[in-house]
mmCIF file of C-alpha atoms in Angstrom:
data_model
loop_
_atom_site.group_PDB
_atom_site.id
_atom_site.type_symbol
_atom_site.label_atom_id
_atom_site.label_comp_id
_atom_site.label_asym_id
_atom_site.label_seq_id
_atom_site.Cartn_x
_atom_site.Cartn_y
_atom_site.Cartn_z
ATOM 1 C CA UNK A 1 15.254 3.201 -16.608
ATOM 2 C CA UNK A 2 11.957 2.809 -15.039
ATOM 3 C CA UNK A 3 8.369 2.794 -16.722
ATOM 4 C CA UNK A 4 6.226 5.854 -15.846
ATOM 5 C CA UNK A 5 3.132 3.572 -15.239
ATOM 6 C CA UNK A 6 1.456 5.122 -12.236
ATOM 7 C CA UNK A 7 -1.728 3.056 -12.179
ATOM 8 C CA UNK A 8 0.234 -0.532 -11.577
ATOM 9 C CA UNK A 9 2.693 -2.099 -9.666
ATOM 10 C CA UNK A 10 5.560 -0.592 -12.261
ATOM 11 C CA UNK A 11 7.997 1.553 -10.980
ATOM 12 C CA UNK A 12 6.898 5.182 -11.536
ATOM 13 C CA UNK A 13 9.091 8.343 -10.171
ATOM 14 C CA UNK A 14 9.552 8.590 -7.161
ATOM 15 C CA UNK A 15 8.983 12.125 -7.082
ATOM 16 C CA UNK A 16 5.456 11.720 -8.650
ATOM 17 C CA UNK A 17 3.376 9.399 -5.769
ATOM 18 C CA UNK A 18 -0.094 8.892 -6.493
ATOM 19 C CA UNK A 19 -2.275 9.805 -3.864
ATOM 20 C CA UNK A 20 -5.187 7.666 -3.134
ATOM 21 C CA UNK A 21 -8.783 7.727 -4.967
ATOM 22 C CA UNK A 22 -11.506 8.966 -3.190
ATOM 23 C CA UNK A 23 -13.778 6.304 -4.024
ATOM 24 C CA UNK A 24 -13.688 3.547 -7.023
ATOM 25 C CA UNK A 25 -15.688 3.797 -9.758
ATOM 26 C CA UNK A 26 -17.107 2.132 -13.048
ATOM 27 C CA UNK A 27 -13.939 -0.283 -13.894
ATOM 28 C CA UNK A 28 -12.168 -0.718 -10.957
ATOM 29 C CA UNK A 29 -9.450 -2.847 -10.508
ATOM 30 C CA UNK A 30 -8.048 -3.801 -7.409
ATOM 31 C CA UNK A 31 -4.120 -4.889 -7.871
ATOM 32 C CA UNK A 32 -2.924 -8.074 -6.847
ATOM 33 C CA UNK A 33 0.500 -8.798 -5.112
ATOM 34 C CA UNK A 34 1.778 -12.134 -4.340
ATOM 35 C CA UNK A 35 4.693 -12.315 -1.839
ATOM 36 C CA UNK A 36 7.346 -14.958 -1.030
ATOM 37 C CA UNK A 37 7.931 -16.711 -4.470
ATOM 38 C CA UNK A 38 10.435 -19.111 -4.861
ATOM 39 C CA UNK A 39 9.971 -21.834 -7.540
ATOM 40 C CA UNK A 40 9.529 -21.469 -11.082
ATOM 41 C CA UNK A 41 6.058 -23.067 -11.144
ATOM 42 C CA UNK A 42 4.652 -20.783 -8.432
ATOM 43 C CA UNK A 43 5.767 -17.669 -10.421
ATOM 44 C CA UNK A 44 4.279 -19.111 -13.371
ATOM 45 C CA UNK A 45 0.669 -19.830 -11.825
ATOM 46 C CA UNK A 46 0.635 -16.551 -10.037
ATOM 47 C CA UNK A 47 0.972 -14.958 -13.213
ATOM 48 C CA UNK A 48 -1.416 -17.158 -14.915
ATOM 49 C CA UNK A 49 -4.143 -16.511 -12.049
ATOM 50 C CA UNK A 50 -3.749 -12.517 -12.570
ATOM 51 C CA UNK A 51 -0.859 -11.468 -10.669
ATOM 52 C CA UNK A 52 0.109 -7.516 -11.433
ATOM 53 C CA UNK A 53 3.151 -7.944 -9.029
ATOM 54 C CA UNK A 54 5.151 -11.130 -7.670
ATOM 55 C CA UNK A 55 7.777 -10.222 -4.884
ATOM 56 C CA UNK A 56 11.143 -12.109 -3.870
ATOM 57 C CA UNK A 57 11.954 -11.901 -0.045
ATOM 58 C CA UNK A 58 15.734 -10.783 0.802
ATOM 59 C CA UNK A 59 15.583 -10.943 4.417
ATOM 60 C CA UNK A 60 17.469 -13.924 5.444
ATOM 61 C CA UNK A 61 16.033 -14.737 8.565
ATOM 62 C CA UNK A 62 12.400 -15.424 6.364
ATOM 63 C CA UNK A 63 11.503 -18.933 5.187
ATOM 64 C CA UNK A 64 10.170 -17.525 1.917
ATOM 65 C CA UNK A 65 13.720 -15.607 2.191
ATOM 66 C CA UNK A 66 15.271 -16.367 -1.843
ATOM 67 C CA UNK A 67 18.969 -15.306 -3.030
ATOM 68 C CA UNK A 68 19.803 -12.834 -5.356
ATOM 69 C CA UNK A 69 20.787 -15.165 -8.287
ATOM 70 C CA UNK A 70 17.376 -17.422 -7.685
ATOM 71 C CA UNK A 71 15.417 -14.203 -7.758
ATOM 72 C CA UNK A 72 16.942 -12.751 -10.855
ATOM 73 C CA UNK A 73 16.232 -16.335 -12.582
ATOM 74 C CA UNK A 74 12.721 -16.196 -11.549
ATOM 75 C CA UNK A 75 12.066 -12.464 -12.258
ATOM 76 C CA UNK A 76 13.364 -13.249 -15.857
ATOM 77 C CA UNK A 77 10.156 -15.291 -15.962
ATOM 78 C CA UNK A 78 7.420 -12.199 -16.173
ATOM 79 C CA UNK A 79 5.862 -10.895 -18.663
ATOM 80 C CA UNK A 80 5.770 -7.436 -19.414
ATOM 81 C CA UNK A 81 3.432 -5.486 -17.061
ATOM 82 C CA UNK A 82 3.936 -8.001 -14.044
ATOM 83 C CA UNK A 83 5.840 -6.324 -11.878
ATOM 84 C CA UNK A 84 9.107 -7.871 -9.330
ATOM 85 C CA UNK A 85 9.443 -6.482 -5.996
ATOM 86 C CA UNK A 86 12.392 -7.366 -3.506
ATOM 87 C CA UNK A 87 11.387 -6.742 0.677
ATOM 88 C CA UNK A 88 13.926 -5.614 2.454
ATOM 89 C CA UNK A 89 14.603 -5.436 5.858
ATOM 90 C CA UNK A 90 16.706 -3.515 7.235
ATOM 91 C CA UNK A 91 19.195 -3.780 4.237
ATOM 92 C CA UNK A 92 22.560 -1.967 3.723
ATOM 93 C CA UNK A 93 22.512 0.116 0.737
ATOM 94 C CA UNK A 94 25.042 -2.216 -0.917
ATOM 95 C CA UNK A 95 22.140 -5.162 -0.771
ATOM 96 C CA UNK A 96 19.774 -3.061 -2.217
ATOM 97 C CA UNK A 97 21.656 -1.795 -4.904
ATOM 98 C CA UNK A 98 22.872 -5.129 -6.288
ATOM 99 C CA UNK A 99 19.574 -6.493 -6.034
ATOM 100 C CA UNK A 100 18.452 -3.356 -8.524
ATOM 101 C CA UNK A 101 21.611 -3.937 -10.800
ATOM 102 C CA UNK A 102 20.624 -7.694 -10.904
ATOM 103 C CA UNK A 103 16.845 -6.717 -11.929
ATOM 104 C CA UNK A 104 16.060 -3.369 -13.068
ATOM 105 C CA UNK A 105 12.801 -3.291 -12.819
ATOM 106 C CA UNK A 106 12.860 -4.193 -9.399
ATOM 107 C CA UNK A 107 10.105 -1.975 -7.432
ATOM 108 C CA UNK A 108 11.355 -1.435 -3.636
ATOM 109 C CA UNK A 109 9.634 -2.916 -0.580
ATOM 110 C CA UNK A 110 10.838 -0.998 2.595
ATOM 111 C CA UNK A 111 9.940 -4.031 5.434
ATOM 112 C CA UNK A 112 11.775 -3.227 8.290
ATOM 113 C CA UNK A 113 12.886 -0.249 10.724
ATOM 114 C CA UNK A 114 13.742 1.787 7.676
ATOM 115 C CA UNK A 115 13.816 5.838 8.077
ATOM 116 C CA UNK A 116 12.129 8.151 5.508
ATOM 117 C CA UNK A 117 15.826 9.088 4.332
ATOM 118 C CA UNK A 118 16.313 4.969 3.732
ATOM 119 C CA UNK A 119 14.184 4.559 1.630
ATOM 120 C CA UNK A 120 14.714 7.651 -0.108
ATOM 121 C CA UNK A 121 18.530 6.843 -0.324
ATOM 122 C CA UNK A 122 18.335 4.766 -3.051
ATOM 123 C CA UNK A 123 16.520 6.969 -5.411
ATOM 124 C CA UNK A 124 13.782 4.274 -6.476
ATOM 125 C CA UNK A 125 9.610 3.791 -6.519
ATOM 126 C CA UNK A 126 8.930 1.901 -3.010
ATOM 127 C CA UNK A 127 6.360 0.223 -0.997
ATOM 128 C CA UNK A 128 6.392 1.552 3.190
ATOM 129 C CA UNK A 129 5.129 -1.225 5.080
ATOM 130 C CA UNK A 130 3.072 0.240 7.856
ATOM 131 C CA UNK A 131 3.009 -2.407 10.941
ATOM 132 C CA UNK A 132 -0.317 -1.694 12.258
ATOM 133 C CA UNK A 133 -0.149 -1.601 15.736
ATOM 134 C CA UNK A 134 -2.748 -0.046 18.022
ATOM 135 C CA UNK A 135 -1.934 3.372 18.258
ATOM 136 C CA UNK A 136 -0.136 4.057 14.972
ATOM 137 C CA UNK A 137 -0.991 7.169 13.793
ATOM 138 C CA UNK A 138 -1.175 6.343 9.756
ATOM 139 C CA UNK A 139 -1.795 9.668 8.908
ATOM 140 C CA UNK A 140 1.262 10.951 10.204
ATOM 141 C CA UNK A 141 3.318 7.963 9.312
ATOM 142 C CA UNK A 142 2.070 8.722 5.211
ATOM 143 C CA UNK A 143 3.165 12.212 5.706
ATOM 144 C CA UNK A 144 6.706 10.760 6.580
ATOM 145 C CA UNK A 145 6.417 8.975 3.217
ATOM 146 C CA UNK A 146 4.987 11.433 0.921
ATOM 147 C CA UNK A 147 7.046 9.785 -2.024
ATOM 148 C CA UNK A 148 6.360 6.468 -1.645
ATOM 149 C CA UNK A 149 4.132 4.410 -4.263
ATOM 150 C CA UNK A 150 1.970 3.010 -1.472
ATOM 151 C CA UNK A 151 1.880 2.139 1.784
ATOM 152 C CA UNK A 152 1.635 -1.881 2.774
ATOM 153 C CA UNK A 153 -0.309 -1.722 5.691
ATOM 154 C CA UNK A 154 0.330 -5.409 7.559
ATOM 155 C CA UNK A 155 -0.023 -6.786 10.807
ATOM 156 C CA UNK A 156 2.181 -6.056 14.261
ATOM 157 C CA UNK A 157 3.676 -8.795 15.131
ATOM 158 C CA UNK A 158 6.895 -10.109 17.103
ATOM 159 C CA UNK A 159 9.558 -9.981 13.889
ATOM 160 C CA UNK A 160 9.170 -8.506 10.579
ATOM 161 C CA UNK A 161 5.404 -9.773 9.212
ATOM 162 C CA UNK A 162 4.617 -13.339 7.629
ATOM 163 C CA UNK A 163 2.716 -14.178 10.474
ATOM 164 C CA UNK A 164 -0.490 -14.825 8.735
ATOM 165 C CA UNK A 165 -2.621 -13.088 11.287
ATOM 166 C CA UNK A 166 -5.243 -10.046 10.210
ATOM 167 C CA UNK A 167 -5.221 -7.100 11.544
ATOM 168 C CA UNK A 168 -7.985 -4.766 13.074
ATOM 169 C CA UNK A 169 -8.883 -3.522 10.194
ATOM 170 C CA UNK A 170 -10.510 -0.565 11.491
ATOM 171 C CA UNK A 171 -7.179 0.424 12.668
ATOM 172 C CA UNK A 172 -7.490 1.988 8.821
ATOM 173 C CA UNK A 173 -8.482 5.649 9.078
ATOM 174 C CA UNK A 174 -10.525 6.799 6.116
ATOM 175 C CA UNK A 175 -8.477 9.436 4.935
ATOM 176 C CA UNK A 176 -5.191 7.910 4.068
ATOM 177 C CA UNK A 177 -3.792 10.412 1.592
ATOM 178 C CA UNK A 178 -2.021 7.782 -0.479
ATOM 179 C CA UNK A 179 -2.595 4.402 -2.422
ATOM 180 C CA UNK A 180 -3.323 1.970 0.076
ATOM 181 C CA UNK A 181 -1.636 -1.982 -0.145
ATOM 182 C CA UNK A 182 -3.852 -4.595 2.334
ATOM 183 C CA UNK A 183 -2.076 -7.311 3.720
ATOM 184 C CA UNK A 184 -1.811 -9.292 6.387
ATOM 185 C CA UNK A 185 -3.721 -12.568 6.586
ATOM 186 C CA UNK A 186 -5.373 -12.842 3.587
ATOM 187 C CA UNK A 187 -6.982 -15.361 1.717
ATOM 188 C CA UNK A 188 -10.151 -16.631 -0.827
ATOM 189 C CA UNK A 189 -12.441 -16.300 2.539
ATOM 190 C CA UNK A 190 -11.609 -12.773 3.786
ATOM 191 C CA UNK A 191 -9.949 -10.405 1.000
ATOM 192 C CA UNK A 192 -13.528 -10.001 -0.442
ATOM 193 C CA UNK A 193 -14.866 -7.969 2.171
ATOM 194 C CA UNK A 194 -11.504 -6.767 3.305
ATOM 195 C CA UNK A 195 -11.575 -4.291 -0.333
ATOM 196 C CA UNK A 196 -15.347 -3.988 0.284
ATOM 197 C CA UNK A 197 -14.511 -2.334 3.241
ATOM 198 C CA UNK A 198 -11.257 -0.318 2.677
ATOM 199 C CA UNK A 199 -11.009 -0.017 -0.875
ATOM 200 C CA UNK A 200 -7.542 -0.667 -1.252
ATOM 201 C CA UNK A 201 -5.301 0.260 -3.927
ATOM 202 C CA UNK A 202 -3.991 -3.349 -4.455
ATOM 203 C CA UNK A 203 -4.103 -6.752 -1.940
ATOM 204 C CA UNK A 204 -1.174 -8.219 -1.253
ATOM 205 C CA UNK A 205 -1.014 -12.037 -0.203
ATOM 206 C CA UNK A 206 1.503 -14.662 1.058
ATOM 207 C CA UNK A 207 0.557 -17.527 3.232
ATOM 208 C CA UNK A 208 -3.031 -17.718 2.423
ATOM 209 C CA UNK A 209 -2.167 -19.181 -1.167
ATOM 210 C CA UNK A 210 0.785 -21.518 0.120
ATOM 211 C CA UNK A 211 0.781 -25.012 0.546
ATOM 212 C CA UNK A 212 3.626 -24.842 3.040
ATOM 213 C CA UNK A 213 6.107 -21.669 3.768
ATOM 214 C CA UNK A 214 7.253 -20.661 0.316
ATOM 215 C CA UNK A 215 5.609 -23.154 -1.606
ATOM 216 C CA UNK A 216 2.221 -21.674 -3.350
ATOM 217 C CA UNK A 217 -0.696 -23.201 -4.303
ATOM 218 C CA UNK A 218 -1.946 -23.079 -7.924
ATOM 219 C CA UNK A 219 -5.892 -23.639 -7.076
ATOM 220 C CA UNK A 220 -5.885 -21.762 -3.998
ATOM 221 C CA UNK A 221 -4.090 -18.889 -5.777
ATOM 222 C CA UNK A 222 -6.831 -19.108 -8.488
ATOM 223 C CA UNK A 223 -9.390 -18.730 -5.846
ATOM 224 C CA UNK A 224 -7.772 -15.216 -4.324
ATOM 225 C CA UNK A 225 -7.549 -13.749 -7.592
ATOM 226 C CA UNK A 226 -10.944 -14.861 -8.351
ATOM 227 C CA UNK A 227 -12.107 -13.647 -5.185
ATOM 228 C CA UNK A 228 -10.469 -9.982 -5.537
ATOM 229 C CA UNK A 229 -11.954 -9.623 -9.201
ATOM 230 C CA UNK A 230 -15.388 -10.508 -7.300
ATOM 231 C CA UNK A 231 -14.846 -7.828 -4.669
ATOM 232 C CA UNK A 232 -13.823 -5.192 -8.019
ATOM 233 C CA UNK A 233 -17.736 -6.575 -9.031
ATOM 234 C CA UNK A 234 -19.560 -5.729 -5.921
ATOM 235 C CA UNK A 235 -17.744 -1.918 -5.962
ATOM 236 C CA UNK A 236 -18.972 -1.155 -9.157
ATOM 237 C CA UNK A 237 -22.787 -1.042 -7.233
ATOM 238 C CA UNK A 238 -23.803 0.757 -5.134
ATOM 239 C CA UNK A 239 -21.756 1.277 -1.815
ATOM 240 C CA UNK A 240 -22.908 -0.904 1.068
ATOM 241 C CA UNK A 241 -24.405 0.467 3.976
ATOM 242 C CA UNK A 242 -22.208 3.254 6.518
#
């Protein structure tokens, strides 16, 4: 049974989406998800560094890609309120569902070519990653996905993301009727000004905190989530110039 928890990373009903705030305010907390975990010790210092989520990638043809049985091993490792989400690509509905039966809590990342009747299929909270190509309409793409948690909005490249490129963030309409994820190429340097300007709903990182692919990077994680609680600081004052 999921946790109704709308304001983090746990799974809340599907049926009950939160749509986006119009603008932070006093307290705000931007929510931090790091992707492509895959040793014990990573999971450990992501959590220790202020991860609210921590996601396992189950698309084989990724080098962060981690089987079922190593995922459920390290997702057995979070406390409560740090959330595990498996990415998908593409999946059968049999992969999905034993990755949900093998952890429960298990919040859905839809990565892939997935339909809005995929990822309703399997009746759980998920994440629509939004490949931000020039010309994607996100509005109409959210209104596809009126149930989803969030949309991941990451960079258009050849594949299925990981690339570690940034996007043209001003790709990013400012009416996005839904909680917004940034990804795509961030890191200490950028993901400052990237929630300055877009005030996303949560970051979510990868290869700017790894060491090599799959293998994170205690200090440099430290310095992201540092780095987004800094950004949360400047929000709380007065908006920066139009």
């Amino acid at each position: 049974m999921s946790l109704p928890v709308p304001d983090d990373f746990s799974a809340a009903p599907a049926e009950a989406p939160a749509r986006r705030p119009a603008a932070p305010g006093p307290g705000h907390r931007t929510r931090i998800k790091v992707c492509g975990l895959t040793r014990e010790a990573d999971v450990d210092a992501a959590v220790d560094a202020g991860a609210d989520a921590i996601g396992f990638v189950f698309y084989p043809a990724s080098p962060r890609h981690v089987a079922l049985p190593r995922a459920q091993a390290l997702a057995r490792r979070l406390p409560p309120f740090v959330t595990p989400v498996g990415l998908f690509v593409n999946a059968d509905d049999a992969t999905i569902a034993a990755a949900v039966a093998a952890i429960p809590t298990l919040l859905l990342q839809f990565h892939g070519d997935e339909t809005p009747d995929d990822c309703r299929r399997p009746r759980r909270p998920y994440l629509r990653a939004a490949r931000m190509a020039p010309g994607l309409d996100l509005l109409d793409f959210a209104a596809r996905h009126p149930d989803a948690q969030a949309l991941l909005l990451d960079t258009h490249v050849a594949g299925y993301g990981g690339s570690g490129k940034v996007f043209d963030w001003s790709l990013v309409p400012a009416d996005v009727p839904c909680r917004v994820v940034l990804s795509g190429g961030l890191h200490a340097a950028n993901v400052t000004d990237g929630i300055v300007r877009l005030r996303p709903w949560a970051v979510d990182v990868s290869s700017g905190v790894e060491s090599a692919k799959g293998i994170k990077d205690a200090a440099a994680l430290r310095r992201f989530c540092d780095a987004v609680r800094a950004a949360d600081g400047l929000l709380e004052g007065p908006l920066p110039p139009a």
